[in-house]
Coordinates of C-alpha atoms in Angstrom, one line a residue:
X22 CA 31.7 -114.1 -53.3
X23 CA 32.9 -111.2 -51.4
X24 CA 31.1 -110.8 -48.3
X25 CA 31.3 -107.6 -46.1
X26 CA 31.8 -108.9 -43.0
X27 CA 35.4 -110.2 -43.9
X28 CA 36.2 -106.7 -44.4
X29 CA 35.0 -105.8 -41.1
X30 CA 37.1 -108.6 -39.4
X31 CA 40.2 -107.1 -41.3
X32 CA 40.0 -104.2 -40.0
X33 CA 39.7 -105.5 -36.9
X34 CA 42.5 -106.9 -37.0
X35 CA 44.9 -104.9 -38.0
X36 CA 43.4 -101.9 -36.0
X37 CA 42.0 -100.2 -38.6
X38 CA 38.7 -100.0 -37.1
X39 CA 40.0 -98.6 -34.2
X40 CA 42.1 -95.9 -35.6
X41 CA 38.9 -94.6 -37.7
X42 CA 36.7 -94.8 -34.4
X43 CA 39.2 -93.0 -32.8
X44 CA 39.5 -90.3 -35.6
X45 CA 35.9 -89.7 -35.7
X46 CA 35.8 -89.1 -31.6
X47 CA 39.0 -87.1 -31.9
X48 CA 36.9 -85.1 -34.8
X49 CA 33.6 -84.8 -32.7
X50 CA 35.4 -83.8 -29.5
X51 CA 37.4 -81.2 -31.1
X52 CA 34.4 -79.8 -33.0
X53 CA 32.4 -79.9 -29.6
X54 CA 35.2 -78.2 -27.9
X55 CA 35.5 -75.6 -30.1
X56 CA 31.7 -75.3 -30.4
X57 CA 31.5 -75.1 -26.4
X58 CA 34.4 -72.4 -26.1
X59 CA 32.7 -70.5 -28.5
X60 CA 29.1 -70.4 -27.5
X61 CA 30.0 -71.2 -23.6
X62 CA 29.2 -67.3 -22.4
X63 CA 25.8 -67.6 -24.0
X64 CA 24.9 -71.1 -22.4
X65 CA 26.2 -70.0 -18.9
X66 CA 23.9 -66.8 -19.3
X67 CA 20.9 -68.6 -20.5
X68 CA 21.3 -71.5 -17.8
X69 CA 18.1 -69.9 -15.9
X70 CA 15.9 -69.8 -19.6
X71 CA 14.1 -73.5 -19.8
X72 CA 14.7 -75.7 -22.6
X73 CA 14.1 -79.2 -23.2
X74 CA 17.3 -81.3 -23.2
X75 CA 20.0 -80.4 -26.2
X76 CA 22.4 -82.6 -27.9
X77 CA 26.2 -81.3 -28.4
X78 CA 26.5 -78.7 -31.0
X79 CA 23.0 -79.7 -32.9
X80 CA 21.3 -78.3 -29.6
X81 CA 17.5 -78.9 -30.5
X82 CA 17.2 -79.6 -33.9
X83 CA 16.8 -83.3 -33.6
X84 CA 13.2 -82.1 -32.4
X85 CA 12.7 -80.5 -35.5
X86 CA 14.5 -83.0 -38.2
X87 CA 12.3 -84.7 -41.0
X88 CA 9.4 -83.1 -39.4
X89 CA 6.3 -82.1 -42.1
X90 CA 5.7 -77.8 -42.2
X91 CA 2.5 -78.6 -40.3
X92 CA 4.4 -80.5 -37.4
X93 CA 6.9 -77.7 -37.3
X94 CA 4.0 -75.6 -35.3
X95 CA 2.7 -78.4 -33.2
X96 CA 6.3 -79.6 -32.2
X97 CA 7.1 -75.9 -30.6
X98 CA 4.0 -75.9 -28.9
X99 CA 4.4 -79.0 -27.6
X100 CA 7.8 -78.0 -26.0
X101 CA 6.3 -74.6 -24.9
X102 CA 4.1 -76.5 -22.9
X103 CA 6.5 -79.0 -21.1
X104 CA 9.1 -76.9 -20.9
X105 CA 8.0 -73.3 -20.7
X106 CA 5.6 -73.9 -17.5
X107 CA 4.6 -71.9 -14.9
X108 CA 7.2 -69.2 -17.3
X109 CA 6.0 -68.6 -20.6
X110 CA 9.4 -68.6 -22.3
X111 CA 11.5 -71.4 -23.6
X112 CA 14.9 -71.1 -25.1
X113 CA 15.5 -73.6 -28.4
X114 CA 19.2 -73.8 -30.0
X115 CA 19.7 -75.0 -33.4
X116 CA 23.0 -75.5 -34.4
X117 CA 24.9 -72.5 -33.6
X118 CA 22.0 -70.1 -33.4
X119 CA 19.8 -69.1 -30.0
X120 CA 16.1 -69.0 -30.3
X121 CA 14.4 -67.6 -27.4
X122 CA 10.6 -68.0 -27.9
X123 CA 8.4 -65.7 -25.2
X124 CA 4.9 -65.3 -24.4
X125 CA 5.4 -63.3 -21.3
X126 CA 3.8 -59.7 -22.0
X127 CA 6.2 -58.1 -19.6
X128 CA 9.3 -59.2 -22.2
X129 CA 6.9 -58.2 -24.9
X130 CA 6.1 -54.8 -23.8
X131 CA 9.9 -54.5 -23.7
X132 CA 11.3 -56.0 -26.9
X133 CA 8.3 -54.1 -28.7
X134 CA 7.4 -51.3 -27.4
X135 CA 10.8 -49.5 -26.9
X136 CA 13.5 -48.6 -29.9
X137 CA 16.6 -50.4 -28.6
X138 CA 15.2 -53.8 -30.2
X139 CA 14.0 -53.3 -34.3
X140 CA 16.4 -55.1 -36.2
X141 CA 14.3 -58.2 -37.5
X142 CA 15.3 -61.7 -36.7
X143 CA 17.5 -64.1 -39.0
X144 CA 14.5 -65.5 -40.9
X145 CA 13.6 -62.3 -42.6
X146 CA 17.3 -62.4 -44.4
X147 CA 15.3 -65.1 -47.1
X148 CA 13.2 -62.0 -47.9
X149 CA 16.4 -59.8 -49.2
X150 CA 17.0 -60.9 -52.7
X151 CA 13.7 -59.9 -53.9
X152 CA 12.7 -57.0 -51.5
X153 CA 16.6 -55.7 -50.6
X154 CA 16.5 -53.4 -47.8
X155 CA 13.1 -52.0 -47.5
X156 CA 11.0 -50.9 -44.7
X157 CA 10.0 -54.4 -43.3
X158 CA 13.9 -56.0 -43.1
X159 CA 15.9 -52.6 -42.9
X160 CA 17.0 -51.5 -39.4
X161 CA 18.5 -48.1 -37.8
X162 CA 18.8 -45.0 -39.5
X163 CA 17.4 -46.3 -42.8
X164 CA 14.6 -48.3 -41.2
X165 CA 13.6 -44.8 -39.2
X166 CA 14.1 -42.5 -42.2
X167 CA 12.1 -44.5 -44.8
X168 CA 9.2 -44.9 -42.0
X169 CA 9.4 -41.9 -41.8
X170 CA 9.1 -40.3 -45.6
X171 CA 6.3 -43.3 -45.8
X172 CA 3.8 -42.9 -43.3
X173 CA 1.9 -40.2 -45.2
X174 CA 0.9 -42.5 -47.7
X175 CA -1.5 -44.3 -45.4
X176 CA -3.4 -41.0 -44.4
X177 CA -6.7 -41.1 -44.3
X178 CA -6.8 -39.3 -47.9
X179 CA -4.7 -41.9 -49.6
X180 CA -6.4 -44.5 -48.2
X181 CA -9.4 -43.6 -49.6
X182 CA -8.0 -43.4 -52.8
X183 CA -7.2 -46.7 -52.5
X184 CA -10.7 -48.0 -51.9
X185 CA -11.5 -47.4 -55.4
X186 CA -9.0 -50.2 -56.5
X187 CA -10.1 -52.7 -53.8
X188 CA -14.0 -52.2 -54.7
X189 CA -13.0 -52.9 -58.7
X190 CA -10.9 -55.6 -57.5
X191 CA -13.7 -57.2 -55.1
X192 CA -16.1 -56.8 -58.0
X193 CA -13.9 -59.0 -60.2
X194 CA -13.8 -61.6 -57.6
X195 CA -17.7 -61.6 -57.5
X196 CA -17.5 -62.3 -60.8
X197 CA -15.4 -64.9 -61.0
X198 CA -17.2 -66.7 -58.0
X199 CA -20.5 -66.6 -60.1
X200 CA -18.3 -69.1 -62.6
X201 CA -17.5 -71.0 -59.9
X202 CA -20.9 -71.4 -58.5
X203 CA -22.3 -72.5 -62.0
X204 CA -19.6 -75.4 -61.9
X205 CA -19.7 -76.0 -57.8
X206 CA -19.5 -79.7 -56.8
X207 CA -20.7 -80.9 -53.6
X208 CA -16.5 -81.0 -52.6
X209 CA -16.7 -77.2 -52.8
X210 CA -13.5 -75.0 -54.7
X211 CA -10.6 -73.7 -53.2
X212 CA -11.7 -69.8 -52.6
X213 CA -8.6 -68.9 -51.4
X214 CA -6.7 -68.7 -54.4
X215 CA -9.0 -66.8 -56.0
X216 CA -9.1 -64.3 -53.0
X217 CA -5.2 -64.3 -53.4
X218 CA -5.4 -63.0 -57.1
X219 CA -7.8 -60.5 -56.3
X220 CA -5.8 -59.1 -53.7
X221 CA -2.9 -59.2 -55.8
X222 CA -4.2 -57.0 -58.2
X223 CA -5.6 -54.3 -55.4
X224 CA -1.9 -54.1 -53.7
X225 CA -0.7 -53.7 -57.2
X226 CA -2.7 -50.9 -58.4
X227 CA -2.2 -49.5 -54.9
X228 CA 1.5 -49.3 -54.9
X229 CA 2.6 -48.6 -58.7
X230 CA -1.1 -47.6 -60.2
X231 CA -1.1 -50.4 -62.7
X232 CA -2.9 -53.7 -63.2
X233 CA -1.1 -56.9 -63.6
X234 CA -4.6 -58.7 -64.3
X235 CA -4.1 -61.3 -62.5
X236 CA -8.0 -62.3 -61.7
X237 CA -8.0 -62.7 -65.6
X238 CA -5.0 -64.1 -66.6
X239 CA -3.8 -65.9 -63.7
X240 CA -1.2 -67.5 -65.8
X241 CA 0.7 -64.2 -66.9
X242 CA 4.8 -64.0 -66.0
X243 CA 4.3 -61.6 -63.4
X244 CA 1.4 -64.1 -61.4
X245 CA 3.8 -66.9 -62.1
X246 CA 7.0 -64.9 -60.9
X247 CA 4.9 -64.7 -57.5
X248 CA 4.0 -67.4 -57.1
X249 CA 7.5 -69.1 -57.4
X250 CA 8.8 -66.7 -54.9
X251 CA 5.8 -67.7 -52.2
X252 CA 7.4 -71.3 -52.9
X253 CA 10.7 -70.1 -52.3
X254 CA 10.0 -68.5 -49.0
X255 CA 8.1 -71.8 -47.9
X256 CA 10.9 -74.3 -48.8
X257 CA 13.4 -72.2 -47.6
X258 CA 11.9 -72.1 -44.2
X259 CA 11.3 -75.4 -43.6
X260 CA 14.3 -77.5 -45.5
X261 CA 17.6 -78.1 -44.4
X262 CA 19.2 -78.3 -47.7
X263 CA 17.7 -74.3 -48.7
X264 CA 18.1 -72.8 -45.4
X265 CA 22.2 -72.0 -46.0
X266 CA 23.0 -70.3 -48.7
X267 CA 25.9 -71.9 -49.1
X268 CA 24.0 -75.0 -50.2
X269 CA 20.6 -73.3 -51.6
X270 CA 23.0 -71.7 -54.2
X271 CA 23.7 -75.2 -55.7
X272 CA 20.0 -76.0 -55.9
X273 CA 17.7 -75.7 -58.9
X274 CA 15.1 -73.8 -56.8
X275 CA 17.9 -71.1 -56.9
X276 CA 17.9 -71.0 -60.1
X277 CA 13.6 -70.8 -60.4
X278 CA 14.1 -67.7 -57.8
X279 CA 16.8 -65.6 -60.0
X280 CA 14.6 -66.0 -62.9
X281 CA 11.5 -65.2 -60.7
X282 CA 12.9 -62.5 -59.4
X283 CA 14.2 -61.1 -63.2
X284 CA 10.5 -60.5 -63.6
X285 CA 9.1 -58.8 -60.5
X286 CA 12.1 -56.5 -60.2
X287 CA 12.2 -55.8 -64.0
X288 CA 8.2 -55.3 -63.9
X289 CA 8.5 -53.2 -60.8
X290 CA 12.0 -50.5 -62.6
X291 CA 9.8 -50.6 -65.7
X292 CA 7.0 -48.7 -63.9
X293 CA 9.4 -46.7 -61.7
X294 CA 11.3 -45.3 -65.1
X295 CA 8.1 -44.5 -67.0
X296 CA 6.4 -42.9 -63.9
X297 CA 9.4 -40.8 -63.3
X298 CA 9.8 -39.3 -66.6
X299 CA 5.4 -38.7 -66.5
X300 CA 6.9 -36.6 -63.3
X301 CA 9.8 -34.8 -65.3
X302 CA 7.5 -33.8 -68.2
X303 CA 4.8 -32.5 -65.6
X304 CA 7.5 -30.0 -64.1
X305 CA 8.8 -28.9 -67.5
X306 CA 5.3 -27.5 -68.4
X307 CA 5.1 -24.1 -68.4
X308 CA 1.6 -23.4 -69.5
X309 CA -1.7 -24.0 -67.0
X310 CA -0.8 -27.6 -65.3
X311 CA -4.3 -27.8 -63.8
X312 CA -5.5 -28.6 -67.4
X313 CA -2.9 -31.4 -67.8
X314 CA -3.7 -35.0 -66.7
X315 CA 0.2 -35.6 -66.5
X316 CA 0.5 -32.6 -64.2
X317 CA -0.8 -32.9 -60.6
X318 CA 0.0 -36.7 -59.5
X319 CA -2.8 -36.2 -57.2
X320 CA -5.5 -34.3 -58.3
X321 CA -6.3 -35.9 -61.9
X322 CA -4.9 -39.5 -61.4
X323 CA -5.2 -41.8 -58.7
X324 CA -2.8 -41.7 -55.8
X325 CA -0.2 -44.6 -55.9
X326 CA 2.1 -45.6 -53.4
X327 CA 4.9 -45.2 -55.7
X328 CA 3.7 -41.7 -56.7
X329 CA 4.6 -40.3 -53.3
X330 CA 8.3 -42.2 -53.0
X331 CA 8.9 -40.4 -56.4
X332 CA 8.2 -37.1 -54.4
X333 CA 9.4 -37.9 -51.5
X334 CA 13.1 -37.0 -50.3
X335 CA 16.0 -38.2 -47.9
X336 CA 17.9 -35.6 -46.4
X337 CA 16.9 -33.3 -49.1
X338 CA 17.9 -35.6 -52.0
X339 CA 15.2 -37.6 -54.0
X340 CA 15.2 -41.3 -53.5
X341 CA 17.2 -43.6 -56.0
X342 CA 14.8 -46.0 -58.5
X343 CA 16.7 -48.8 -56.6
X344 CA 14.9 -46.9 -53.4
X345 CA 11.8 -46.6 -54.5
X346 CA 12.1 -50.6 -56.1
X347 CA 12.6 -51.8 -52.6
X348 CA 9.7 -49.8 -50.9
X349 CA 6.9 -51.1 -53.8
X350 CA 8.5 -54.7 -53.7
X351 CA 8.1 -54.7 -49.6
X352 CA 4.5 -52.8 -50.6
X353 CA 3.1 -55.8 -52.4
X354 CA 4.5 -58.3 -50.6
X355 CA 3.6 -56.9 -47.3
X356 CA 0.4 -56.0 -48.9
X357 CA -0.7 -59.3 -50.4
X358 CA -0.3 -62.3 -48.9
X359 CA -1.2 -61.3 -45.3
X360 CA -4.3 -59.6 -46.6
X361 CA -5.2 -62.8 -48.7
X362 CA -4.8 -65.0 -45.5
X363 CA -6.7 -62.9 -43.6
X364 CA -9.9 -62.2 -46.2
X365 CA -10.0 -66.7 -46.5
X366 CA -10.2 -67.6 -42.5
X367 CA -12.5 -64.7 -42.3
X368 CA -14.8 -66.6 -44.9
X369 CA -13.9 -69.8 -43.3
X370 CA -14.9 -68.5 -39.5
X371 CA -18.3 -66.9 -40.9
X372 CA -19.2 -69.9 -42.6
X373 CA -18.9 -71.9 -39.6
X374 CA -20.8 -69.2 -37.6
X375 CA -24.1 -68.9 -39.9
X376 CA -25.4 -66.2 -37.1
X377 CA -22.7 -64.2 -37.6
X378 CA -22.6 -64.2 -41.4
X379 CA -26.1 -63.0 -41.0
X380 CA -25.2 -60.0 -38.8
X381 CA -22.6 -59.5 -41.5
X382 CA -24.8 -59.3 -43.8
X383 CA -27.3 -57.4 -42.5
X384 CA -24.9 -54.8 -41.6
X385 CA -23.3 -54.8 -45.5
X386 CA -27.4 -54.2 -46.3
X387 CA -28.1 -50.9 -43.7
X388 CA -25.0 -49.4 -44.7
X389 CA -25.1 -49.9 -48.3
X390 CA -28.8 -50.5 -48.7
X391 CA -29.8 -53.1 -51.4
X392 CA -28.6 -52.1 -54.5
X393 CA -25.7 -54.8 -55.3
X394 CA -24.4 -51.8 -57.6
X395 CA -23.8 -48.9 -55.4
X396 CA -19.6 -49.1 -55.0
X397 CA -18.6 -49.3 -51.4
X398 CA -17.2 -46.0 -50.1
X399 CA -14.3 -45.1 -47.8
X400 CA -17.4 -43.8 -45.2
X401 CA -19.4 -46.9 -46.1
X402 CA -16.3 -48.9 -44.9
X403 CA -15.6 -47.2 -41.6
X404 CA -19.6 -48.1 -40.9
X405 CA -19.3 -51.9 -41.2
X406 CA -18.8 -51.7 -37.0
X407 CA -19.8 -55.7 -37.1
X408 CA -17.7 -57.0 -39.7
X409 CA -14.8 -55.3 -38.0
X410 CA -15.5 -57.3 -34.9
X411 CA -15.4 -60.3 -36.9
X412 CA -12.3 -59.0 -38.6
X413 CA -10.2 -59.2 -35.4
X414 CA -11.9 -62.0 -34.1
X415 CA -10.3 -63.9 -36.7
X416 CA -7.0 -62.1 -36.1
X417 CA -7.0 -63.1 -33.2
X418 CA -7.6 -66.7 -34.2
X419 CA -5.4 -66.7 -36.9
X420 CA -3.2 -63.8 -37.2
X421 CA -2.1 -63.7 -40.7
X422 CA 1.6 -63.0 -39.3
X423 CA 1.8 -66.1 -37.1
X424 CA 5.6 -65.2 -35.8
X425 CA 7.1 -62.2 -35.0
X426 CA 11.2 -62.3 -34.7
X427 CA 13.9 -59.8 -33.3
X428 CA 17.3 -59.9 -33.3
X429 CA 19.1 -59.1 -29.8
X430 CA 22.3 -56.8 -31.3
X431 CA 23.7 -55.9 -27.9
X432 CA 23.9 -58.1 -24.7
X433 CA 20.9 -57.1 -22.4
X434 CA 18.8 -57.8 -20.0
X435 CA 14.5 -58.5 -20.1
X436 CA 12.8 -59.1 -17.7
X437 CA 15.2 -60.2 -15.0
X438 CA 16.9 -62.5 -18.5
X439 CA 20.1 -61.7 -19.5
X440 CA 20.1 -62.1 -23.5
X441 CA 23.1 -62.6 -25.1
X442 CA 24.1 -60.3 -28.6
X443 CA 23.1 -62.3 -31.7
X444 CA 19.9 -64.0 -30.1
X445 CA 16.5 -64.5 -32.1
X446 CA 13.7 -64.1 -29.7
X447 CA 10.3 -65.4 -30.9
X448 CA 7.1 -64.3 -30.9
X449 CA 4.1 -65.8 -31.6
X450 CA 0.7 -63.7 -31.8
X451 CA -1.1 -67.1 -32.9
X452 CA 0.1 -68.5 -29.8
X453 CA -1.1 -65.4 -27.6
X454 CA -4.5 -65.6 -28.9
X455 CA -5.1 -68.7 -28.1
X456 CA -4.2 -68.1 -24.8
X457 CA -6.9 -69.1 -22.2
X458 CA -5.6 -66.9 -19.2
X459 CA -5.7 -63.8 -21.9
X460 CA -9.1 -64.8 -24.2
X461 CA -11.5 -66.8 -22.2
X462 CA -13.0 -69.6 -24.2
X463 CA -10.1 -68.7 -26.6
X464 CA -10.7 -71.5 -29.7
X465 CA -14.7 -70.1 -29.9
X466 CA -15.5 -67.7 -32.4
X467 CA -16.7 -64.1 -30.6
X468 CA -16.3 -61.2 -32.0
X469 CA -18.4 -59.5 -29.7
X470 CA -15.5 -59.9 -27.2
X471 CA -13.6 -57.0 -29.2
X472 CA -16.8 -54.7 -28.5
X473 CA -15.5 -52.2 -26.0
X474 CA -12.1 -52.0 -27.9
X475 CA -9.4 -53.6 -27.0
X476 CA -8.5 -50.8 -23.7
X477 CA -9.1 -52.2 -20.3
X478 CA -6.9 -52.2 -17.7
X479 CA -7.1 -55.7 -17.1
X480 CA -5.7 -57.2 -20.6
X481 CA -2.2 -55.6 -22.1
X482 CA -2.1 -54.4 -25.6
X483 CA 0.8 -56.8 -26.5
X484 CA -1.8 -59.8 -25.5
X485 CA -3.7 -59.0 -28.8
X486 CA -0.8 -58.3 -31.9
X487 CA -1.9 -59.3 -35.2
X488 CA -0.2 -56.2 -36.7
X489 CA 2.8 -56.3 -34.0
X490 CA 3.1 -53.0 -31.7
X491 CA 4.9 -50.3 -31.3
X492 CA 7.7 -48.6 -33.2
X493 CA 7.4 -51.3 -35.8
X494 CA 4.0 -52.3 -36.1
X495 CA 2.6 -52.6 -39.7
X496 CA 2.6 -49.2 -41.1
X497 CA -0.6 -50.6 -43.6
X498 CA -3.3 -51.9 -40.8
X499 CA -5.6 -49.6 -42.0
X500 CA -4.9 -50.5 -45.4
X501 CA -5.5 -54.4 -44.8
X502 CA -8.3 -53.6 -42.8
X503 CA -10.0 -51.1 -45.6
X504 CA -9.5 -54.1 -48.2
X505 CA -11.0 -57.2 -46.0
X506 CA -13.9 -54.8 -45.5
X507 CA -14.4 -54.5 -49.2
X508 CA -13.8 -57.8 -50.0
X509 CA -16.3 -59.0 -46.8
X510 CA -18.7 -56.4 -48.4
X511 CA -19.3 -56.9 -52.1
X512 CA -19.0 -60.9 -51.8
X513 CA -21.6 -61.2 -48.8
X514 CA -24.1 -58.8 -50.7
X515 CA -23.8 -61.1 -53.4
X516 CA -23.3 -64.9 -51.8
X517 CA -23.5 -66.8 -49.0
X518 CA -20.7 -68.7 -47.9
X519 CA -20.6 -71.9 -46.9
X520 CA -17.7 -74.3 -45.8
X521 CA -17.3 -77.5 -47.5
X522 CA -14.5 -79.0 -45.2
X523 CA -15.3 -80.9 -42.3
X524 CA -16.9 -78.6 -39.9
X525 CA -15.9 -80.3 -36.1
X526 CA -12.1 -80.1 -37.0
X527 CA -10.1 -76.9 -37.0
X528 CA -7.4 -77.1 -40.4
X529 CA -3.7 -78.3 -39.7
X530 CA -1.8 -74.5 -39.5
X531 CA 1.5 -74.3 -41.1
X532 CA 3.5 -71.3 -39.3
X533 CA 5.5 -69.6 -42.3
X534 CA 6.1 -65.7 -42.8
X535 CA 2.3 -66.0 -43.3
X536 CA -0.3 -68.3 -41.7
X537 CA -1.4 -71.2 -43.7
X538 CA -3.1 -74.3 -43.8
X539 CA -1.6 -77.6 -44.6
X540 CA -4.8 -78.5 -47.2
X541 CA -6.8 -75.8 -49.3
X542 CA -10.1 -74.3 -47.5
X543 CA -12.7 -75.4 -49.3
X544 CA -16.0 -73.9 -49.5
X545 CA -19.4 -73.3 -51.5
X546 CA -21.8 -70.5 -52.4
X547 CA -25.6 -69.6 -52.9
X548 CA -26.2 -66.2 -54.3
X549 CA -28.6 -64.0 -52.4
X550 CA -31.8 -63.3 -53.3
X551 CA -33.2 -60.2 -52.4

């Protein structure tokens, strides 16, 4: 029988053993040499940025390798706080690419707050085959040009337009938590998703001024095409095999994300085209337009966000379909995952904090008195003073943008750093808000600490950055906020929440594009009686 060993002594003895040793350390040295000549400016420059100890050319992925999407988060933190003491930055390479993650507000105020740093960071580039280059990954001119052309349609007249689709939206959802309620087991349901669909079908009558239904069919092409994409983004983030496109092309996910994204962009050019030529008939009329529902896209039908790119022109031309496709894709996804997050850990904070639920409540009650029927207003909203508190208490808590990134195009320096072209610096507003030096008592729920506003001299304003800052902060805050107020409204007039999870232990966070938690949020209801 042939025995492996004897091989092994054969190539001993002839040398062959050596020769392929010695191949493989030619190979690695050569690689490493060409890896240190290459990269060697940006490791002399960084010498003075801590980092825990790197290998040769992996740097420190080894800290990250077969590590679960929940470990990902507590592995960085870990390092942040061996590494990045008494500093609060810590420099991380993986592979060929530089990572420097900051929590000093000094390099925030800097990297944020001016306009020398807005392109995004390499981890957006997943985002591009299904939202291209709109307003949350484009950078420069275009970046400042479509901010510019789409800040109007978040004035406060829009907005209010907008209302209307979260409070038929929010009254679906109380609806569908009713059936839920009927069927309820002591384990609870995963509220959630059903949050997620609701808001799903708000940011989509928002932006296009159609209804994909999702709340009742959640099992439509469109819903599904979503969903794949969410998986995308997740895999593609955390697995070695889909982060390089070189390999992710070869993989059968790729081939789930084409056909995904067949249907969003086809659903989204459909809309575009039939909207546009509703615009083109409009103009042709010639007799009284006031009388015509087709005629004033503002006055007789509801405002959508693509209604207003239609309109809307770039050094005096009108924006291309392709244009206007990349703005409404960036709309809903910017729109409804974030918003989704942030309406479930609101639930799951006031659930754990019955006093505060009740303040909640009894707010929802003055302002909209007791009649479970009367729609919530865009006045009603801006009255809900409490619930806002609670709002960006859980922001704060669990920012539904856990990590913010930038890319560093231009060798500078921050902050007494000098930041070599091509680095990714890191910010986490998950990480700031936990912060004990910034919040005091920061892992107990209290939204009274947001009171006085968020203004005194003592604290920054890039300590507390759920919607980022400056130049490119989230152009929709009042948007998101308007929504998880409606939502918060109509479901606590209706239900108490409860949370059906264990109560003493805070969920495992996963720290994608948008926050999650490893296991669903589980939770029960009692409708109100009153």
């Amino acid at each position: 029988m042939f025995e492996p060993s004897y091989l092994f002594d054969v190539l001993v003895e002839f040398g062959a053993l050596q020769l392929i040793v010695g191949l493989l350390s030619l190979l690695w040295g050569t690689a490493y040499g060409i890896y240190y000549f290459k990269f060697k400016h940006s490791i002399e420059v960084t010498r003075n940025i801590p980092s825990p100890p790197a290998l040769p050319i992996v740097g420190h992925g080894h800290y990250f390798m077969f590590k679960k999407p929940h470990e990902m988060l507590q592995t960085i933190w870990r390092l942040g706080m061996q590494y990045a003491k008494p500093v609060k930055f810590i420099k991380i390479w993986l592979g060929t690419e530089l990572n420097i993650i900051t929590g000093d507000l000094t390099d925030l105020e800097i990297i944020l707050g001016g306009v020398q740093h807005l392109e995004k960071a390499g981890e957006y580039k997943a985002l591009g085959p299904w939202l291209g280059e709109g307003l949350l990954v484009s950078h420069g001119r275009k970046w400042h040009k479509r901010r510019k052309i789409i800040t109007p349609a978040f004035h406060f007249s829009i907005l209010a337009e907008f209302v209307q689709n979260f409070e038929k939206e929010s009254r679906i959802l109380v609806q569908v938590l009713y059936r839920e309620y009927l069927k309820q087991t002591a384990a609870g349901f995963c509220l959630g998703d059903l949050i997620n669909l609701c808001t799903l079908d708000a940011v989509c009558e928002s932006a296009m001024g159609v209804s994909v239904n999702a709340q009742t069919n959640a099992d439509s092409e469109y819903v599904r095409a979503v969903k794949t994409i969410a998986m995308v983004l997740h895999k593609r983030m955390f697995d070695i095999i889909y982060r390089f496109n070189l390999t992710y092309r070869l993989t059968k996910l790729a081939r789930e994300e084409k056909k995904a994204l067949a249907v969003l962009h086809g659903f989204t050019e459909k809309v575009i085209i039939q909207r546009r030529e509703e615009l083109l008939k409009a103009q042709q009329q010639t007799e009284d337009q006031s009388t015509n529902a087709d005629a004033d896209v503002g006055s007789k039908r509801k405002m959508a966000f693509l209604d207003i790119l239609l309109q809307s022109e770039i050094d005096g031309k009108p924006l291309s379909n392709l244009d206007i496709r990349e703005e409404v894709d960036t709309f809903m996804f910017e729109g409804h995952d974030t918003t989704s997050s942030a309406i479930t850990f609101c639930f799951y904070n006031l659930a754990l904090n019955p006093e505060c639920q009740r303040k909640c409540f009894e707010e929802v009650i003055q302002v909209l008195g007791k009649d479970k029927s009367k729609p919530v207003t865009f006045e009603d909203l801006n009255n809900l003073h409490y619930v806002e508190l609670c709002i960006k208490e859980t922001l704060r808590l669990f920012p539904s943008v856990p990590l913010l990134g930038r890319k560093i195009t231009e060798e500078c320096e921050i902050n007494g750093k000098i930041i070599p072209a091509g680095t990714n610096i890191g910010i986490s507003p998950l990480q700031l808000g936990r912060m004990e030096e910034l919040f005091p008592e920061p892992n107990v729920f209290k939204p009274e600490r947001f009171e006085a506003g968020f203004s005194s001299e003592k604290v920054s304003p890039y300590a507390y950055i759920p919607f980022s800052a400056g130049p490119r902060n989230c152009i929709g805050q009042k948007f998101a906020m308007l929504e998880i107020k409606t939502v918060l409204a109509n479901v606590l007039r209706h239900y108490e929440v409860d949370y059906a999870g264990n109560k003493d232990e805070e969920p495992l966070l996963i720290a994608e594009l948008i926050l999650r938690t490893k296991d669903p949020l589980m939770f029960k209801i009692k409708p109100r009686v009153y």
